[in-house]
CSV table of N, CA and C in Angstrom, one decimal:
chain,number,residue,atom,x,y,z
A,78,MET,N,-57.1,-27.4,-6.6
A,78,MET,CA,-56.1,-26.0,-6.6
A,78,MET,C,-55.2,-26.1,-5.7
A,79,VAL,N,-53.5,-25.5,-6.2
A,79,VAL,CA,-52.3,-25.4,-5.7
A,79,VAL,C,-52.2,-24.8,-4.2
A,80,ASN,N,-51.5,-25.7,-3.3
A,80,ASN,CA,-51.5,-25.2,-1.9
A,80,ASN,C,-50.0,-23.9,-2.7
A,81,VAL,N,-50.3,-22.6,-2.3
A,81,VAL,CA,-49.0,-21.4,-2.7
A,81,VAL,C,-48.6,-21.1,-1.5
A,82,ALA,N,-48.8,-21.8,-0.4
A,82,ALA,CA,-48.3,-21.5,1.1
A,82,ALA,C,-47.1,-21.5,0.7
A,83,ILE,N,-46.2,-20.5,1.9
A,83,ILE,CA,-44.3,-20.6,1.6
A,83,ILE,C,-44.1,-21.4,3.1
A,84,SER,N,-44.0,-22.0,3.1
A,84,SER,CA,-43.2,-22.9,4.6
A,84,SER,C,-42.4,-21.8,5.3
A,85,ARG,N,-42.3,-22.6,6.5
A,85,ARG,CA,-41.6,-21.6,7.4
A,85,ARG,C,-39.9,-21.7,7.1
A,86,LYS,N,-39.7,-22.9,6.8
A,86,LYS,CA,-38.7,-23.5,6.5
A,86,LYS,C,-38.3,-22.6,4.6
A,87,ARG,N,-38.4,-22.1,4.5
A,87,ARG,CA,-38.4,-21.6,3.0
A,87,ARG,C,-38.2,-20.2,2.9
A,88,LEU,N,-39.4,-20.0,4.2
A,88,LEU,CA,-39.6,-18.0,4.3
A,88,LEU,C,-38.2,-17.8,5.2
A,89,ALA,N,-37.7,-18.9,6.2
A,89,ALA,CA,-36.3,-18.5,6.4
A,89,ALA,C,-34.7,-18.9,6.2
A,90,ALA,N,-35.2,-19.6,4.8
A,90,ALA,CA,-33.8,-19.6,3.9
A,90,ALA,C,-33.7,-18.4,2.9
A,91,ALA,N,-35.0,-17.9,2.5
A,91,ALA,CA,-35.4,-16.9,1.6
A,91,ALA,C,-35.0,-15.2,2.6
A,92,VAL,N,-35.1,-15.6,3.7
A,92,VAL,CA,-34.7,-14.4,5.0
A,92,VAL,C,-33.0,-14.4,4.8
A,93,ALA,N,-32.2,-15.5,5.5
A,93,ALA,CA,-31.5,-15.7,5.1
A,93,ALA,C,-29.9,-15.1,4.5
A,94,GLY,N,-30.9,-15.2,2.8
A,94,GLY,CA,-30.0,-15.3,1.5
A,94,GLY,C,-30.1,-13.8,1.3
A,95,VAL,N,-31.5,-13.3,1.7
A,95,VAL,CA,-31.2,-11.9,1.7
A,95,VAL,C,-30.3,-11.0,2.2
A,96,ALA,N,-30.3,-11.5,4.1
A,96,ALA,CA,-29.4,-10.6,4.3
A,96,ALA,C,-28.1,-11.4,4.1
A,97,ALA,N,-27.5,-12.3,3.8
A,97,ALA,CA,-26.5,-12.6,3.3
A,97,ALA,C,-26.2,-11.8,1.8
A,98,ALA,N,-26.7,-11.6,1.3
A,98,ALA,CA,-26.7,-10.6,0.3
A,98,ALA,C,-26.5,-8.6,0.8
A,99,VAL,N,-27.0,-8.9,1.0
A,99,VAL,CA,-27.3,-7.5,2.3
A,99,VAL,C,-25.7,-7.1,2.9
A,100,MET,N,-25.5,-8.4,3.5
A,100,MET,CA,-24.3,-8.2,4.2
A,100,MET,C,-23.2,-7.8,2.8
A,101,LEU,N,-23.1,-8.9,2.1
A,101,LEU,CA,-21.6,-8.8,1.1
A,101,LEU,C,-21.7,-7.4,0.1
A,102,ALA,N,-22.8,-7.2,0.3
A,102,ALA,CA,-23.0,-5.1,-0.1
A,102,ALA,C,-22.3,-4.4,0.9
A,103,VAL,N,-22.8,-4.2,2.2
A,103,VAL,CA,-22.5,-3.3,3.0
A,103,VAL,C,-21.1,-3.2,3.9
A,104,VAL,N,-21.2,-4.9,4.2
A,104,VAL,CA,-19.4,-4.9,4.8
A,104,VAL,C,-18.2,-4.4,3.7
A,105,PRO,N,-18.2,-4.4,2.6
A,105,PRO,CA,-17.4,-4.2,1.6
A,105,PRO,C,-17.1,-2.2,1.6
A,106,ALA,N,-18.5,-1.7,1.7
A,106,ALA,CA,-18.3,0.0,1.6
A,106,ALA,C,-18.2,0.5,2.8
A,107,TYR,N,-18.6,-0.2,3.8
A,107,TYR,CA,-18.1,0.4,5.2
A,107,TYR,C,-16.3,0.1,5.3
A,108,ALA,N,-15.8,-0.9,4.8
A,108,ALA,CA,-14.4,-0.9,5.2
A,108,ALA,C,-13.6,-0.2,4.2
A,109,PHE,N,-14.2,0.5,3.5
A,109,PHE,CA,-14.2,1.4,2.3
A,109,PHE,C,-14.0,3.0,3.4
A,110,TYR,N,-14.6,3.1,3.9
A,110,TYR,CA,-15.5,4.3,4.3
A,110,TYR,C,-14.3,4.3,5.9
A,111,TYR,N,-13.8,2.9,6.4
A,111,TYR,CA,-13.1,3.0,7.7
A,111,TYR,C,-12.4,3.2,6.8
A,112,VAL,N,-11.5,3.1,6.2
A,112,VAL,CA,-10.0,2.8,5.7
A,112,VAL,C,-9.7,4.2,5.3
A,113,HIS,N,-10.4,5.1,4.4
A,113,HIS,CA,-10.5,6.0,3.8
A,113,HIS,C,-11.1,7.6,4.6
A,114,GLY,N,-11.7,7.3,5.3
A,114,GLY,CA,-12.4,8.3,5.8
A,114,GLY,C,-13.8,8.8,5.0
A,115,ASN,N,-14.1,9.6,5.6
A,115,ASN,CA,-15.8,10.4,5.3
A,115,ASN,C,-14.8,11.2,3.8
A,116,ALA,N,-14.1,11.6,3.9
A,116,ALA,CA,-13.3,12.8,2.6
A,116,ALA,C,-12.6,11.7,1.7
A,117,TYR,N,-12.9,10.3,1.9
A,117,TYR,CA,-11.9,9.7,1.0
A,117,TYR,C,-10.2,9.6,1.0
A,118,ASP,N,-9.8,10.4,2.3
A,118,ASP,CA,-8.1,11.2,2.5
A,118,ASP,C,-8.2,10.3,4.3
A,119,ALA,N,-6.6,10.2,4.4
A,119,ALA,CA,-6.7,10.2,5.7
A,119,ALA,C,-5.5,11.5,6.3
A,120,GLY,N,-6.2,11.9,7.5
A,120,GLY,CA,-5.0,12.5,7.8
A,120,GLY,C,-4.1,12.1,9.0
A,121,SER,N,-2.9,12.2,9.6
A,121,SER,CA,-2.1,11.6,10.3
A,121,SER,C,-2.9,11.0,11.8
A,122,GLY,N,-3.9,11.8,12.1
A,122,GLY,CA,-4.3,11.9,13.4
A,122,GLY,C,-5.6,11.0,13.3
A,123,VAL,N,-6.1,10.4,12.3
A,123,VAL,CA,-7.3,9.5,12.2
A,123,VAL,C,-6.7,7.5,11.8
A,124,ASN,N,-7.8,7.2,11.7
A,124,ASN,CA,-7.8,5.3,11.6
A,124,ASN,C,-8.0,5.6,9.5
A,125,GLY,N,-6.8,4.8,9.4
A,125,GLY,CA,-7.0,4.8,8.3
A,125,GLY,C,-5.2,4.7,7.0
A,126,ALA,N,-5.1,4.8,6.2
A,126,ALA,CA,-3.9,4.5,5.1
A,126,ALA,C,-3.5,5.5,4.5
A,127,VAL,N,-2.3,5.6,4.5
A,127,VAL,CA,-1.7,6.9,3.2
A,127,VAL,C,-1.0,5.7,2.1
A,128,GLU,N,-1.5,5.9,1.4
A,128,GLU,CA,-0.4,5.8,0.0
A,128,GLU,C,0.6,6.4,-0.1
A,129,VAL,N,2.0,5.7,-0.5
A,129,VAL,CA,2.9,6.6,-0.6
A,129,VAL,C,3.8,5.4,-1.9
A,130,VAL,N,4.3,6.6,-2.4
A,130,VAL,CA,5.6,5.8,-4.1
A,130,VAL,C,6.8,5.4,-3.0
A,131,VAL,N,7.0,4.2,-2.6
A,131,VAL,CA,8.5,3.9,-2.7
A,131,VAL,C,9.3,3.8,-3.6
A,132,THR,N,10.6,4.2,-3.9
A,132,THR,CA,11.6,3.8,-5.2
A,132,THR,C,12.4,3.3,-5.0
A,133,ILE,N,13.2,2.3,-4.9
A,133,ILE,CA,14.4,1.7,-4.3
A,133,ILE,C,15.2,2.1,-5.5
A,134,ASP,N,16.4,2.9,-5.9
A,134,ASP,CA,17.5,2.9,-7.0
A,134,ASP,C,19.0,2.2,-6.5
A,135,GLY,N,19.4,0.8,-6.6
A,135,GLY,CA,20.4,0.5,-6.3
A,135,GLY,C,21.8,0.4,-7.7
A,136,SER,N,21.4,0.9,-8.4
A,136,SER,CA,22.2,0.7,-9.7
A,136,SER,C,23.3,1.4,-9.4
A,137,ALA,N,23.9,2.0,-8.3
A,137,ALA,CA,24.9,2.3,-8.1
A,137,ALA,C,25.8,0.8,-7.6
A,138,GLN,N,25.4,0.4,-6.8
A,138,GLN,CA,25.5,-0.9,-6.5
A,138,GLN,C,25.3,-2.3,-7.4
A,139,GLY,N,25.1,-1.8,-8.6
A,139,GLY,CA,24.4,-3.2,-9.5
A,139,GLY,C,23.8,-3.9,-9.2
A,140,LYS,N,22.6,-3.1,-8.5
A,140,LYS,CA,20.9,-3.8,-8.6
A,140,LYS,C,20.7,-3.3,-8.9
A,141,SER,N,19.1,-4.0,-9.0
A,141,SER,CA,17.8,-3.8,-9.6
A,141,SER,C,17.3,-2.2,-9.1
A,142,SER,N,16.4,-1.3,-9.7
A,142,SER,CA,15.7,-0.3,-9.8
A,142,SER,C,14.2,-0.7,-9.8
A,143,TRP,N,13.4,0.0,-8.7
A,143,TRP,CA,11.7,-0.3,-9.3
A,143,TRP,C,11.4,0.4,-7.9
A,144,THR,N,9.5,0.8,-8.6
A,144,THR,CA,9.5,1.5,-7.8
A,144,THR,C,7.8,0.8,-7.0
A,145,GLN,N,7.3,1.2,-6.1
A,145,GLN,CA,5.7,0.3,-6.0
A,145,GLN,C,5.2,1.3,-5.1
A,146,LEU,N,3.8,1.1,-5.2
A,146,LEU,CA,2.7,1.6,-4.0
A,146,LEU,C,2.6,0.9,-3.1
A,147,VAL,N,3.0,1.7,-1.3
A,147,VAL,CA,2.8,0.4,-0.5
A,147,VAL,C,1.5,1.6,0.9
A,148,CYS,N,1.2,0.8,1.5
A,148,CYS,CA,0.3,1.9,1.9
A,148,CYS,C,0.7,1.5,3.4
A,149,VAL,N,1.2,2.8,4.2
A,149,VAL,CA,1.0,2.6,5.4
A,149,VAL,C,0.0,3.0,6.5
A,150,PRO,N,0.1,3.0,8.1
A,150,PRO,CA,-0.9,3.7,8.8
A,150,PRO,C,-0.7,4.8,9.0
A,151,ALA,N,-2.3,5.5,8.7
A,151,ALA,CA,-2.0,7.2,8.7
A,151,ALA,C,-1.3,7.7,10.2
A,152,SER,N,-1.5,6.8,10.9
A,152,SER,CA,-0.9,7.2,12.7
A,152,SER,C,0.7,6.9,12.8
A,153,GLU,N,1.3,6.2,11.2
A,153,GLU,CA,2.5,6.0,11.3
A,153,GLU,C,3.1,6.1,10.3
A,154,SER,N,2.6,7.3,9.8
A,154,SER,CA,2.9,7.5,8.0
A,154,SER,C,4.4,8.8,7.8
A,155,THR,N,5.7,7.6,8.1
A,155,THR,CA,6.9,7.9,8.2
A,155,THR,C,7.8,7.1,6.8
A,156,PRO,N,8.7,7.7,6.6
A,156,PRO,CA,9.5,7.0,5.9
A,156,PRO,C,9.6,5.7,6.3
A,157,ALA,N,10.1,5.1,7.5
A,157,ALA,CA,10.4,4.4,8.4
A,157,ALA,C,9.4,3.2,8.2
A,158,ALA,N,8.4,3.6,8.0
A,158,ALA,CA,7.5,2.4,8.1
A,158,ALA,C,7.4,2.1,6.7
A,159,ALA,N,7.1,3.1,5.7
A,159,ALA,CA,7.0,2.7,4.4
A,159,ALA,C,7.9,1.9,3.7
A,160,VAL,N,9.4,2.1,4.5
A,160,VAL,CA,10.5,1.4,4.1
A,160,VAL,C,10.3,-0.1,4.2
A,161,GLU,N,9.3,-0.5,5.7
A,161,GLU,CA,9.0,-1.8,6.2
A,161,GLU,C,7.9,-2.1,5.6
A,162,GLN,N,7.4,-1.8,5.4
A,162,GLN,CA,5.9,-2.3,4.4
A,162,GLN,C,6.1,-2.7,2.8
A,163,ALA,N,7.1,-2.3,2.4
A,163,ALA,CA,7.8,-2.2,0.9
A,163,ALA,C,8.5,-3.6,0.9
A,164,ILE,N,8.6,-3.8,0.0
A,164,ILE,CA,9.1,-4.9,0.0
A,164,ILE,C,9.9,-5.8,-1.7
A,165,VAL,N,10.8,-6.5,-1.5
A,165,VAL,CA,11.6,-7.4,-2.0
A,165,VAL,C,11.2,-8.5,-3.1
A,166,SER,N,10.7,-8.5,-3.8
A,166,SER,CA,10.6,-10.4,-4.2
A,166,SER,C,11.4,-11.1,-5.3
A,167,SER,N,11.0,-12.5,-4.8
A,167,SER,CA,12.1,-13.3,-6.0
A,167,SER,C,11.8,-12.9,-7.8
A,168,ASN,N,13.3,-12.1,-8.1
A,168,ASN,CA,13.8,-11.2,-9.5
A,168,ASN,C,13.8,-12.7,-10.4
A,169,SER,N,13.6,-14.1,-9.9
A,169,SER,CA,13.8,-15.3,-11.2
A,169,SER,C,13.0,-15.1,-12.1
A,170,GLN,N,12.8,-15.0,-13.1
A,170,GLN,CA,12.3,-15.0,-14.5
A,170,GLN,C,12.5,-16.4,-15.2
A,171,ASN,N,13.8,-17.6,-14.7
A,171,ASN,CA,13.6,-18.3,-15.6
A,171,ASN,C,13.2,-20.0,-15.2
A,172,GLY,N,11.8,-20.1,-15.9
A,172,GLY,CA,11.4,-22.0,-15.9
A,172,GLY,C,10.6,-21.9,-15.1
A,173,VAL,N,10.7,-23.3,-13.9
A,173,VAL,CA,9.6,-23.2,-12.9
A,173,VAL,C,9.8,-22.6,-11.6
A,174,ALA,N,11.2,-22.0,-12.0
A,174,ALA,CA,11.4,-21.3,-10.3
A,174,ALA,C,10.6,-19.6,-10.6
A,175,ALA,N,10.1,-19.0,-11.9
A,175,ALA,CA,9.6,-18.1,-12.0
A,175,ALA,C,8.1,-18.3,-11.5
A,176,ILE,N,7.9,-19.3,-11.1
A,176,ILE,CA,6.0,-19.6,-10.8
A,176,ILE,C,6.3,-20.1,-9.4
A,177,HIS,N,7.3,-20.7,-9.0
A,177,HIS,CA,7.2,-21.6,-7.0
A,177,HIS,C,8.2,-20.7,-6.3
A,178,ASN,N,8.6,-19.6,-6.9
A,178,ASN,CA,9.5,-19.0,-6.5
A,178,ASN,C,9.2,-17.6,-5.2
A,179,TYR,N,8.7,-18.1,-4.2
A,179,TYR,CA,7.7,-16.6,-3.8
A,179,TYR,C,8.2,-16.3,-2.3
A,180,ASP,N,9.9,-16.6,-2.5
A,180,ASP,CA,10.8,-15.6,-1.5
A,180,ASP,C,10.8,-14.0,-1.7
A,181,TYR,N,10.5,-13.8,-0.2
A,181,TYR,CA,10.6,-11.9,-0.4
A,181,TYR,C,10.9,-11.8,1.0
A,182,GLN,N,11.4,-9.9,0.8
A,182,GLN,CA,12.5,-9.3,2.0
A,182,GLN,C,11.7,-8.2,2.4
A,183,SER,N,11.4,-7.5,3.5
A,183,SER,CA,11.4,-6.4,3.7
A,183,SER,C,12.5,-5.4,2.7
A,184,VAL,N,12.0,-4.5,2.4
A,184,VAL,CA,13.2,-3.6,2.2
A,184,VAL,C,14.1,-2.5,3.3
A,185,LYS,N,13.4,-2.6,4.1
A,185,LYS,CA,13.7,-2.7,5.6
A,185,LYS,C,15.3,-3.1,5.3
A,186,ASP,N,15.4,-4.6,5.6
A,186,ASP,CA,16.4,-5.2,5.4
A,186,ASP,C,17.0,-5.8,3.8
A,187,TYR,N,16.6,-5.4,3.1
A,187,TYR,CA,17.3,-5.4,1.7
A,187,TYR,C,18.5,-4.0,1.9
A,188,VAL,N,17.9,-2.7,2.3
A,188,VAL,CA,18.8,-1.5,2.6
A,188,VAL,C,19.7,-1.5,3.8
A,189,ALA,N,19.6,-2.7,4.8
A,189,ALA,CA,20.3,-2.7,6.0
A,189,ALA,C,21.6,-2.7,5.7
A,190,ASN,N,22.3,-3.7,4.5
A,190,ASN,CA,23.9,-4.0,4.6
A,190,ASN,C,24.1,-3.1,3.8
A,191,GLY,N,24.4,-1.7,3.8
A,191,GLY,CA,24.7,-0.6,2.5
A,191,GLY,C,24.3,0.8,2.9
A,192,LYS,N,24.8,1.8,2.3
A,192,LYS,CA,25.1,3.2,2.5
A,192,LYS,C,23.7,3.1,1.2
A,193,TRP,N,22.8,3.6,2.2
A,193,TRP,CA,21.7,4.1,1.3
A,193,TRP,C,21.0,5.9,1.4
A,194,THR,N,20.7,6.8,0.5
A,194,THR,CA,20.8,8.3,0.9
A,194,THR,C,19.2,8.1,0.7
A,195,CYS,N,18.4,8.3,1.7
A,195,CYS,CA,16.6,8.5,1.5
A,195,CYS,C,16.3,9.9,1.2
A,196,THR,N,15.7,10.3,0.4
A,196,THR,CA,14.8,11.4,-0.4
A,196,THR,C,13.6,11.3,-0.6
A,197,VAL,N,12.8,12.5,0.1
A,197,VAL,CA,11.3,12.1,0.1
A,197,VAL,C,11.2,13.4,-0.9
A,198,TYR,N,9.8,13.3,-1.4
A,198,TYR,CA,9.3,14.6,-2.4
A,198,TYR,C,8.1,14.5,-2.5
A,199,SER,N,8.1,15.4,-1.9
A,199,SER,CA,6.3,15.5,-1.6
A,199,SER,C,5.3,15.8,-2.8
A,200,ALA,N,4.1,15.2,-2.6
A,200,ALA,CA,3.3,15.2,-4.1
A,200,ALA,C,2.5,16.7,-3.9
A,201,ALA,N,2.4,17.5,-3.0
A,201,ALA,CA,2.0,18.7,-2.6
A,201,ALA,C,3.0,19.4,-4.0
A,202,ASP,N,4.3,19.0,-3.8
A,202,ASP,CA,4.9,20.2,-5.0
A,202,ASP,C,5.0,19.5,-6.2
A,203,ARG,N,3.9,18.6,-6.8
A,203,ARG,CA,4.4,18.4,-8.3
A,203,ARG,C,3.4,18.6,-8.9
A,204,LYS,N,4.1,19.6,-10.0
A,204,LYS,CA,3.0,20.2,-10.9
A,204,LYS,C,2.2,19.4,-11.9
A,205,ALA,N,1.0,19.2,-12.2
A,205,ALA,CA,0.0,18.3,-13.2
A,205,ALA,C,0.6,17.9,-14.1
A,206,GLY,N,0.6,16.7,-14.1
A,206,GLY,CA,1.1,16.1,-15.7
A,206,GLY,C,2.6,15.5,-15.5
A,207,THR,N,3.5,16.0,-14.6
A,207,THR,CA,4.7,15.9,-14.2
A,207,THR,C,4.7,14.5,-13.1
A,208,HIS,N,3.8,13.3,-13.2
A,208,HIS,CA,4.1,12.4,-11.9
A,208,HIS,C,4.9,11.6,-12.3
A,209,THR,N,6.2,11.6,-13.6
A,209,THR,CA,6.7,10.5,-14.0
A,209,THR,C,8.4,10.9,-13.4
A,210,ALA,N,8.6,12.1,-12.9
A,210,ALA,CA,9.9,13.0,-12.7
A,210,ALA,C,9.3,13.7,-11.7
A,211,GLN,N,10.5,14.3,-10.6
A,211,GLN,CA,10.5,15.1,-9.6
A,211,GLN,C,10.7,16.5,-10.1
A,212,ASP,N,9.7,17.3,-9.4
A,212,ASP,CA,9.7,18.8,-9.7
A,212,ASP,C,10.4,19.3,-8.7
A,213,GLY,N,12.0,19.7,-8.9
A,213,GLY,CA,12.8,20.5,-7.8
A,213,GLY,C,13.3,19.8,-6.8
A,214,SER,N,13.8,19.8,-5.9
A,214,SER,CA,15.0,19.1,-5.0
A,214,SER,C,13.9,18.6,-4.1
A,215,GLY,N,14.1,17.3,-3.5
A,215,GLY,CA,12.8,16.7,-2.1
A,215,GLY,C,14.2,16.7,-1.2
A,216,LYS,N,13.9,16.5,0.3
A,216,LYS,CA,13.9,16.7,1.3
A,216,LYS,C,15.1,15.3,1.7
A,217,VAL,N,16.2,15.9,1.9
A,217,VAL,CA,17.2,14.5,2.3
A,217,VAL,C,16.7,14.5,3.7
A,218,VAL,N,16.2,13.0,4.4
A,218,VAL,CA,15.5,12.8,5.3
A,218,VAL,C,17.1,11.9,6.2
A,219,SER,N,17.8,11.7,7.4
A,219,SER,CA,18.1,10.9,7.9
A,219,SER,C,17.6,10.1,8.9
A,220,ASP,N,16.8,10.8,9.7
A,220,ASP,CA,16.2,10.1,10.8
A,220,ASP,C,15.0,9.5,10.1
A,221,LEU,N,14.7,8.3,9.6
A,221,LEU,CA,13.0,7.7,8.6
A,221,LEU,C,12.0,8.0,9.6
A,222,ALA,N,12.3,7.2,10.7
A,222,ALA,CA,11.0,7.6,11.6
A,222,ALA,C,10.4,8.8,12.1
A,223,GLY,N,11.3,10.2,11.7
A,223,GLY,CA,11.1,11.5,11.9
A,223,GLY,C,10.2,12.2,11.2
A,224,ALA,N,10.4,11.8,10.2
A,224,ALA,CA,9.7,13.0,9.4
A,224,ALA,C,8.6,12.3,8.7
A,225,GLU,N,7.2,13.0,8.6
A,225,GLU,CA,5.8,12.6,8.0
A,225,GLU,C,5.7,12.9,6.7
A,226,LEU,N,4.8,11.9,6.5
A,226,LEU,CA,4.6,11.2,5.0
A,226,LEU,C,3.2,12.1,5.1
A,227,GLN,N,3.0,12.7,3.6
A,227,GLN,CA,1.2,13.0,3.2
A,227,GLN,C,1.1,11.7,2.2
A,228,ARG,N,-0.1,11.9,1.6
A,228,ARG,CA,-0.6,10.7,0.9
A,228,ARG,C,-0.4,11.2,-0.6
A,229,PHE,N,0.6,10.1,-1.3
A,229,PHE,CA,1.2,10.0,-2.4
A,229,PHE,C,2.8,10.9,-2.6
A,230,ASP,N,3.1,10.9,-1.2
A,230,ASP,CA,4.7,11.1,-1.3
A,230,ASP,C,5.2,10.4,-1.7
A,231,GLN,N,6.6,10.4,-2.1
A,231,GLN,CA,7.4,9.5,-3.1
A,231,GLN,C,9.0,9.9,-1.8
A,232,VAL,N,9.1,8.2,-1.6
A,232,VAL,CA,10.6,8.2,-1.1
A,232,VAL,C,11.2,7.7,-1.9
A,233,VAL,N,12.2,8.0,-1.9
A,233,VAL,CA,13.2,7.6,-3.0
A,233,VAL,C,14.3,6.8,-2.0
A,234,LEU,N,15.1,5.7,-2.0
A,234,LEU,CA,16.3,5.6,-1.5
A,234,LEU,C,17.2,4.8,-2.4
A,235,THR,N,18.5,5.8,-2.5
A,235,THR,CA,19.5,5.9,-3.3
A,235,THR,C,20.8,5.2,-3.0
A,236,ALA,N,21.5,4.3,-3.7
A,236,ALA,CA,22.6,3.5,-2.7
A,236,ALA,C,23.6,4.2,-3.5
A,237,SER,N,24.3,4.2,-2.8
A,237,SER,CA,25.6,5.1,-3.2
A,237,SER,C,27.0,4.3,-2.9
């Protein structure tokens, strides 16, 4: 008859494997809860992140225009934080430089030299199905650190 008793080393290895598998499932779930909160959104007074859309329109200065989604800390959800978190990457698309050029700078540094107007469009004012254009006029903001953003608000920086 074959001895089917499991050794202590195999038992410890099995327990460690099961514990590792459980941790791989639990840690990302807890991290998602921690960032998004119990109601899957974050207010300005709690831990988490607020998703903000940042649009840079440099066409008046002969520069490119683009839009990106950035996450800012919920406790600092201001246009200043959104502009600091957004980046301008290298736009080189030629040859080997396209895959080896990782240069970038923050939008804050990008707009430092020049005249830019900041307009904030509230996500709550958008009508359903019109997410590609603004409904009505936004609020022109002169103090970027003084305005508070809500989830999915759009910050538009326009060159003059």
